[in-house]
Amino acid sequence: MPNRTVFFISDGTGITAETFGNAILAQFEVDLHHVRLPFIDTVDKAHQAVRQINHTAEVEGKKPIVFTTLANEEVHRIINEGCQGMMLDMFGTFVNPLEEELGIKSHHRIGRFSDVSKSQAYHDRIEAINFSLAHDDGQSNRDLASSDVILVGVSRSGKTPTSLYLAMQYGLKASNYPLIPEDFERQHLPPALAPHKAKIFGLTINPDRLCEIRNERRPNSKYASLENCRMEVSAAESMMRRAGIRWLSTTTKSIEEIATTILQEIRPERLSY
């Protein structure tokens, strides 16, 4: 059971505080209870947050860890001065020194999603998500030329979650195509993909792991049998080698690792590096 609590407090969504905080906490073998407190944007809410943190400290007998991204100075002051937790203020740690170095004041904007109606990047991201959903699992050949990345691989090798992550995180239009028995018989990639070879990236997976995943979906089927999984993976990898497209195994990699490798290899033109 977790024996210590970590709070993520923000006057916006809290995504920045939680993402950064979890990246830091991942360096430690410790079991923590996570509490998210987004939209703490008034004095009253700040006092409520302080009471919750201090109550936790009293019950557990240990200082809670508190990650904050608070642009509102009054809210920040109340929490900083009143709470009995270990405060890790990301704005104070990074933004203030940058203000001094750059010689300008930051926007002190609440959350990275502020003024989304004015953000072209936000609208591009929504468009990319819609595009990736429409082109998931080979559903549509329309406008494939607009794809930034086209993922291919056997069914359940991680194409859909990777496509959506690329769309949501980077605003990239990602299509994905499953390699099926007909492709293996032809020993060629799907014909619709031939003109877009430079954008194609392949995903493969260990057959034993693929068997486990497929059995969760269709237990005791030919589709999920280890023999069939071995055949499909072997045929897919051979096909990708012959086609000369880049590919990697998703077996032990996170979605973030897969996406990063794809971006390094494909390097879509409209993505800023």
Steps between C-alpha positions, in 0.01 A plus 500: 500500500624855427631661816557849367296744295601724213285796395494661154357850531432747221275791417457334158458138399802381698633298207839674509540450875399136480712418195810663645437364849453144378818523293693597814330241723572223246863522612404358839376154603217630714127435517306826523135600519432763231256786558417741218377850584442690172337842458614632840449857380341684795600583856224275637617204294858565611399484867306178436808350335715600799256334741500180294881488483539569872239241594689243290827595675336452839344162412812356333753657733710594196526807282300461180692581182339794320569583133354834392458709187323808631498822299273682746739658752246527782396136466865398491579703812217341700605147410871565535468661844219286641556142393707248696622316191826495309440768237644457150399811307576469132435864417727616780768250402503565126296805398645752745867428413411520130335838554825626651717349227283618211427836655126475434193398698320177416133496405412325830224341297282241671547168323630419157144478366414865560347691207470182294260671260790720392753220471560357152709223656200389707273490196766309306511247781121449494513460122781244535302297755195493271720401205667219695164362616367505143811320373524245781545133411489564125146643514562754224737552208376856449760773524782267607738753347416732790633248751814603684561139604352167386541210742481138385511175694302193599179543695554597868862606456435851641409699188182668626627630838821621335304681226278675752796595719677657200182693420425615854855578608652633177205590277612251235260336258574131552338225294537133579452183298476142625696238307260214424521150344429638151807725531713203606378299200591784263824554694457874448376791708141612431494663151351824636817560700748465212509873409568598861793273587709783649234556768460134598630360827451140609414359842561140600466308825617179666261218394459373857393844619274541197335167584427624853350827376283334236373237742364778718291610203416168328592211730570157347467628143727436202562876496648478851683167467875507557562323168304765308667784692843360414406469135359854475791666678757313291320583175456865597866545593611333175269728303633812671859394435427443130322834475792675667285680757610579852346306789538417868365255755243643742524203740681675785461864398260765629284703262726800570812303404337367183385849395840653567675238288251554217555877508877455489471279193215662306558864601171645364553830321251706695618391844729755668809346662 
